[in-house]
CSV table of N, CA and C in Angstrom, one decimal:
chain,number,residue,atom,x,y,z
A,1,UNK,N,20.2,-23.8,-10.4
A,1,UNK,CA,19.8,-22.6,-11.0
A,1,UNK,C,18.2,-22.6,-11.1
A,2,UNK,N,17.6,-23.7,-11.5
A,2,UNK,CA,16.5,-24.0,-11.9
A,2,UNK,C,15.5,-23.6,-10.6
A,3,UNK,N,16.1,-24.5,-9.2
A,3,UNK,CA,15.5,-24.6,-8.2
A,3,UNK,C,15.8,-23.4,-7.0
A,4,UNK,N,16.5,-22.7,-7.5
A,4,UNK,CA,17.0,-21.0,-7.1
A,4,UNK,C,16.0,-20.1,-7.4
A,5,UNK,N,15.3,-20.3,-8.7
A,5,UNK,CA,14.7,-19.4,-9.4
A,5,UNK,C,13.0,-19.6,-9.1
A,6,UNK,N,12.8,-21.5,-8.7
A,6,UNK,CA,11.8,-21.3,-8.7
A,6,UNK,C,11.4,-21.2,-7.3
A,7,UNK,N,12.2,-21.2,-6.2
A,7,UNK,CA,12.5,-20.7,-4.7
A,7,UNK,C,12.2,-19.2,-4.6
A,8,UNK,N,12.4,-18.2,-5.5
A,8,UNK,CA,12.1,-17.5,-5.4
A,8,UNK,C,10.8,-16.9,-5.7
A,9,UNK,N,10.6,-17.1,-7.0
A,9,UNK,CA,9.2,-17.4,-7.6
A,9,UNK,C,7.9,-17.9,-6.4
A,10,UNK,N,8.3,-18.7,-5.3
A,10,UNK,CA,7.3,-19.0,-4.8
A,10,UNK,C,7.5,-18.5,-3.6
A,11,UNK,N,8.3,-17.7,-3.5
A,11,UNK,CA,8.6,-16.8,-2.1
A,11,UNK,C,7.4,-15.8,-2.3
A,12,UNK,N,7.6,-14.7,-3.9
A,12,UNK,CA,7.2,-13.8,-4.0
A,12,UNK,C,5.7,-14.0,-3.7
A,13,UNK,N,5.4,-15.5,-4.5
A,13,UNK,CA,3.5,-15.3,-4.8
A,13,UNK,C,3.3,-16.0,-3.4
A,14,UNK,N,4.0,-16.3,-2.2
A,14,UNK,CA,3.5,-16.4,-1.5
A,14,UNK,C,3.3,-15.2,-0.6
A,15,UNK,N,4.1,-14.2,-0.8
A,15,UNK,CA,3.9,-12.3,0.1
A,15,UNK,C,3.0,-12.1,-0.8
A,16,UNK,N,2.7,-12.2,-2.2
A,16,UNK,CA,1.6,-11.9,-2.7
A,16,UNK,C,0.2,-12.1,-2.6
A,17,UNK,N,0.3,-13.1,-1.4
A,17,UNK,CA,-0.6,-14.3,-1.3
A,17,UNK,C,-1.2,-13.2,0.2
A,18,UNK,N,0.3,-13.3,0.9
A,18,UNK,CA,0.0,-12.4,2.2
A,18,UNK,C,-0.7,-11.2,2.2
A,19,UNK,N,0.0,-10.4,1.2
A,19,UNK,CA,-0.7,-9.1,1.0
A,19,UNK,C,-2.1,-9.2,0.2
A,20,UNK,N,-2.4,-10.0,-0.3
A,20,UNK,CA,-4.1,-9.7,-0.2
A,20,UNK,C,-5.0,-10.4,0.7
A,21,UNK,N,-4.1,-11.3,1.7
A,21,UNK,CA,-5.5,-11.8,2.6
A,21,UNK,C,-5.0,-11.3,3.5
A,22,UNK,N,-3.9,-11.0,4.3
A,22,UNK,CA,-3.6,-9.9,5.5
A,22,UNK,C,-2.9,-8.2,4.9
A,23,UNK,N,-3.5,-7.4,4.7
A,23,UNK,CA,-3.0,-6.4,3.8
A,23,UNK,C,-1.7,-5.2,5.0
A,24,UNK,N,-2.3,-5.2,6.2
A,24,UNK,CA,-2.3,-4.6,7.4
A,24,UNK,C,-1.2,-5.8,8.4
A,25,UNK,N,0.2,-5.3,9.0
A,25,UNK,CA,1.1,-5.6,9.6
A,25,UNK,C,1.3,-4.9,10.8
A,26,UNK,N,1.6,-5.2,11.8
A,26,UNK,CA,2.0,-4.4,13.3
A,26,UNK,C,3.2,-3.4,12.7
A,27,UNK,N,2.8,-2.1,13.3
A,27,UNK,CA,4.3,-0.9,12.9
A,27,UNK,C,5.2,-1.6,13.6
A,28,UNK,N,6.2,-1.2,12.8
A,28,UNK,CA,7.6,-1.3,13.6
A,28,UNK,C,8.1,-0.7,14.3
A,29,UNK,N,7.8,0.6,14.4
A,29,UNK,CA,8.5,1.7,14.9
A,29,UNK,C,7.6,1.8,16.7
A,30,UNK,N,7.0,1.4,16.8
A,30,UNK,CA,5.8,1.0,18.4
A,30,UNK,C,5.6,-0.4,18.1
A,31,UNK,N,6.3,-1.4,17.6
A,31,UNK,CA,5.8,-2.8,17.8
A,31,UNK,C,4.8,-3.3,17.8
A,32,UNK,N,3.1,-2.4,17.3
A,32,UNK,CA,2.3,-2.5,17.6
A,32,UNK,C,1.6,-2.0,18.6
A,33,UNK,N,2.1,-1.4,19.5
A,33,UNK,CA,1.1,-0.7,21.0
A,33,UNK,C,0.2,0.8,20.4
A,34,UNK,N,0.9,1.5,19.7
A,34,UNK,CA,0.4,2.7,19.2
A,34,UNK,C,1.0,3.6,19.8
A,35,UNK,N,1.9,3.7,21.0
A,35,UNK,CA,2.3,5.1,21.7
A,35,UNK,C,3.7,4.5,21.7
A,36,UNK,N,4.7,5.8,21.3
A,36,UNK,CA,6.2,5.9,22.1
A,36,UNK,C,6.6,5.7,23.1
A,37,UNK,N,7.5,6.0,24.2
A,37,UNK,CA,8.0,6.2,25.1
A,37,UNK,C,9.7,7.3,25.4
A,38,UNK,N,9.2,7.8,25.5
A,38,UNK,CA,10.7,8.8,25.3
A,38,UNK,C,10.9,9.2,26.7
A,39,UNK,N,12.1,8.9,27.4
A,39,UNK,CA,12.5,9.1,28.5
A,39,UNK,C,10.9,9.3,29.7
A,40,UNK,N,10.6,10.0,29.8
A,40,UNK,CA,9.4,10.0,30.8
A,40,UNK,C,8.1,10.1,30.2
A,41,UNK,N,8.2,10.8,29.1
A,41,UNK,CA,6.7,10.5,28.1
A,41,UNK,C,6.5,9.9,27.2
A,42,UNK,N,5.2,9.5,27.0
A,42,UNK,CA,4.2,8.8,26.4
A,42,UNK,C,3.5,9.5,25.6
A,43,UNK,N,3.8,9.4,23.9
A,43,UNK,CA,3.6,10.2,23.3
A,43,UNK,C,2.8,9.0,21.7
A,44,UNK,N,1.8,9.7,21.6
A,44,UNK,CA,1.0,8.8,20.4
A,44,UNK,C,2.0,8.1,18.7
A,45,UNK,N,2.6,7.3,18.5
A,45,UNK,CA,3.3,7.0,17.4
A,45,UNK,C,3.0,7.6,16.6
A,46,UNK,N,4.5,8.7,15.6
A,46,UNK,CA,4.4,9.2,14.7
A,46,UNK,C,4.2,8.3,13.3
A,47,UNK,N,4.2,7.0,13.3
A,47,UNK,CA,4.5,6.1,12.0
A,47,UNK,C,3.1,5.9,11.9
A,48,UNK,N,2.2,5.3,12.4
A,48,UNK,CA,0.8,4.9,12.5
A,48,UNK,C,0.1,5.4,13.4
A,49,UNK,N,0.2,6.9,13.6
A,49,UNK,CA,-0.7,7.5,14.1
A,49,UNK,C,-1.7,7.0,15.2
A,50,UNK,N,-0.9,5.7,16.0
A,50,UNK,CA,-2.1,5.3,16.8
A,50,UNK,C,-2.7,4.3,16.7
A,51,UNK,N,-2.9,3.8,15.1
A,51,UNK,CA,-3.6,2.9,14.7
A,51,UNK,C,-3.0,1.4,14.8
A,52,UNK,N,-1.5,1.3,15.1
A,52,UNK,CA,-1.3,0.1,15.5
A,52,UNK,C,-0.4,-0.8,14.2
A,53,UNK,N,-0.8,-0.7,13.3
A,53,UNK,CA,-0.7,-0.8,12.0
A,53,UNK,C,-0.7,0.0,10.9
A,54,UNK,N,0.0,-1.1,9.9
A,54,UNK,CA,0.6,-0.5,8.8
A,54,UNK,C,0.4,-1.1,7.2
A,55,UNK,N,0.4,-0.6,6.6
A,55,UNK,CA,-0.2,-1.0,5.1
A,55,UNK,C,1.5,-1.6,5.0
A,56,UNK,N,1.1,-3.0,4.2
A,56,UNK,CA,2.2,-3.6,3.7
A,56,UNK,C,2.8,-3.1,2.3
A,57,UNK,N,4.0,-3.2,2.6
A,57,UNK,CA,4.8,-2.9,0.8
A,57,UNK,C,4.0,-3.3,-0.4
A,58,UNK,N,4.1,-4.8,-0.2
A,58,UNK,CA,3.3,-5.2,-1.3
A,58,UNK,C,2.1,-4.9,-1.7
A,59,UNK,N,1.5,-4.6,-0.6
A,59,UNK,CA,-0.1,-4.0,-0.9
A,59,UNK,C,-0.2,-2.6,-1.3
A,60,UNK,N,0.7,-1.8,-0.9
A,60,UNK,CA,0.8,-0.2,-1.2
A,60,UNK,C,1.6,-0.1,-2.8
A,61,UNK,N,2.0,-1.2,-3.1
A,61,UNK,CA,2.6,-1.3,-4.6
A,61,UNK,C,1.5,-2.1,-5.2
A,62,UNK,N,0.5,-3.0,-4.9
A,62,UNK,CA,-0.6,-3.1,-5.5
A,62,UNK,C,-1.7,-2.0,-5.8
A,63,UNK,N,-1.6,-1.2,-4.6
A,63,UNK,CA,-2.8,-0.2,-5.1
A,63,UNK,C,-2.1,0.9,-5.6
A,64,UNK,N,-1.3,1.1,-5.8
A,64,UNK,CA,-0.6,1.8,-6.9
A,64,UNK,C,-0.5,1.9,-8.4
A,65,UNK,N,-0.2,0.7,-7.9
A,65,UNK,CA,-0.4,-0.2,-9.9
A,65,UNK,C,-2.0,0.0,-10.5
A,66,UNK,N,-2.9,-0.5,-9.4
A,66,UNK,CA,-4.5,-0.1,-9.8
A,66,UNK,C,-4.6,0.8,-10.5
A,67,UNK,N,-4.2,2.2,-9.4
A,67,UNK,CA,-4.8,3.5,-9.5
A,67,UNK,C,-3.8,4.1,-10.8
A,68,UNK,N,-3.2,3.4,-11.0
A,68,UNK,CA,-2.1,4.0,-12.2
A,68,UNK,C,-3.0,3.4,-13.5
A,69,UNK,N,-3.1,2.1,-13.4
A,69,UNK,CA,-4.3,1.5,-14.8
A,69,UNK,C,-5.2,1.9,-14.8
A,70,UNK,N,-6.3,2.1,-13.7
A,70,UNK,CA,-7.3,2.6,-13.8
A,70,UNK,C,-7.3,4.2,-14.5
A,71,UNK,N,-6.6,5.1,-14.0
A,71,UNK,CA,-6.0,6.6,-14.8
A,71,UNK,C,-5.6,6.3,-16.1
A,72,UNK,N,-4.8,5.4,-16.9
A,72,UNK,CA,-4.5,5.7,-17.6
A,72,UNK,C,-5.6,4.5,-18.9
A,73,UNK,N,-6.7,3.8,-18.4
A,73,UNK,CA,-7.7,3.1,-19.5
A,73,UNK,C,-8.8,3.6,-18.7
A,74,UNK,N,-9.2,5.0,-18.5
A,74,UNK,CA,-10.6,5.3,-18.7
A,74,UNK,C,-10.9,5.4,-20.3
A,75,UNK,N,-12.3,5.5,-20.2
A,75,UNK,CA,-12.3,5.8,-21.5
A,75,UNK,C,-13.0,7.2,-21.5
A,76,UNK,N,-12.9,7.9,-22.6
A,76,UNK,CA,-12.7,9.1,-23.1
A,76,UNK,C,-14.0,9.7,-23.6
A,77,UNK,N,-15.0,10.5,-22.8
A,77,UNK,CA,-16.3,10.3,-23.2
A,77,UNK,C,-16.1,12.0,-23.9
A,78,UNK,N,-17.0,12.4,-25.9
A,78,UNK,CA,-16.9,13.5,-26.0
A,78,UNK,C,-18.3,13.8,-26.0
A,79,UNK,N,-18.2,15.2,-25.4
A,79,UNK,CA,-19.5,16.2,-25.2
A,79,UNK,C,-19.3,17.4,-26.8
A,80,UNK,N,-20.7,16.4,-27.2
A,80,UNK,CA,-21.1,16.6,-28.8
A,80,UNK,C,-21.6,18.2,-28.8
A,81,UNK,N,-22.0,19.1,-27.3
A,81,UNK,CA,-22.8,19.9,-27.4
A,81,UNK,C,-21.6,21.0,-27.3
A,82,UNK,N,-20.5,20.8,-26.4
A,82,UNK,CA,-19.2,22.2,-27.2
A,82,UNK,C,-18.8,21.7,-28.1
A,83,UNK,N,-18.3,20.7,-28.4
A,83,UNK,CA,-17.5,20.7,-30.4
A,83,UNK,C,-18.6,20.2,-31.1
A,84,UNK,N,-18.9,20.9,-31.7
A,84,UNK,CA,-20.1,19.9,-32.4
A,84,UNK,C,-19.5,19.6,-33.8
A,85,UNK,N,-18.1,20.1,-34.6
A,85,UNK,CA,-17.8,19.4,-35.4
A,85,UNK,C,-17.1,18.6,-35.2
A,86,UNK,N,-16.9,18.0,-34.0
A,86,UNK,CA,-15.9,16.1,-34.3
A,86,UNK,C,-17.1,15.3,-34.2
């Protein structure tokens, strides 16, 4: 049990490890080349637009989590010149 749990534990912080030093993975949907192939044409990949690549899970759930903390501990600045009684 012990060594199940810590098997996984070190799975996780090792993709966590991946997604911040390689954040960017080859699409899957063009295996990386950037264009389709549909019977006779060659048409630019709808998944990555071309670019080849793709923002990892992990990383697109890290910047998520940011931009969610960062929104919810700004701090709260009041403009003394409309209310001037608070």
């Amino acid at each position: 049990m012990v060594l199940a749990s810590l098997l996984i534990l070190l799975t996780a912080a090792g993709y966590a490890v991946l997604c911040a030093v390689k954040p960017f993975a080859p699409c899957r949907k063009c295996s990386g080349t950037g264009v389709r192939t549909r019977r006779r044409a060659v048409t630019v990949c709808r998944r990555c637009h071309g670019h080849r690549s793709r923002l990892r899970i992990g990383r697109r759930l890290l910047n998520n989590s940011r931009s969610i903390h960062a929104a919810g501990t700004r701090s709260q600045t009041i403009d003394r010149k409309a209310a001037p009684w608070q």
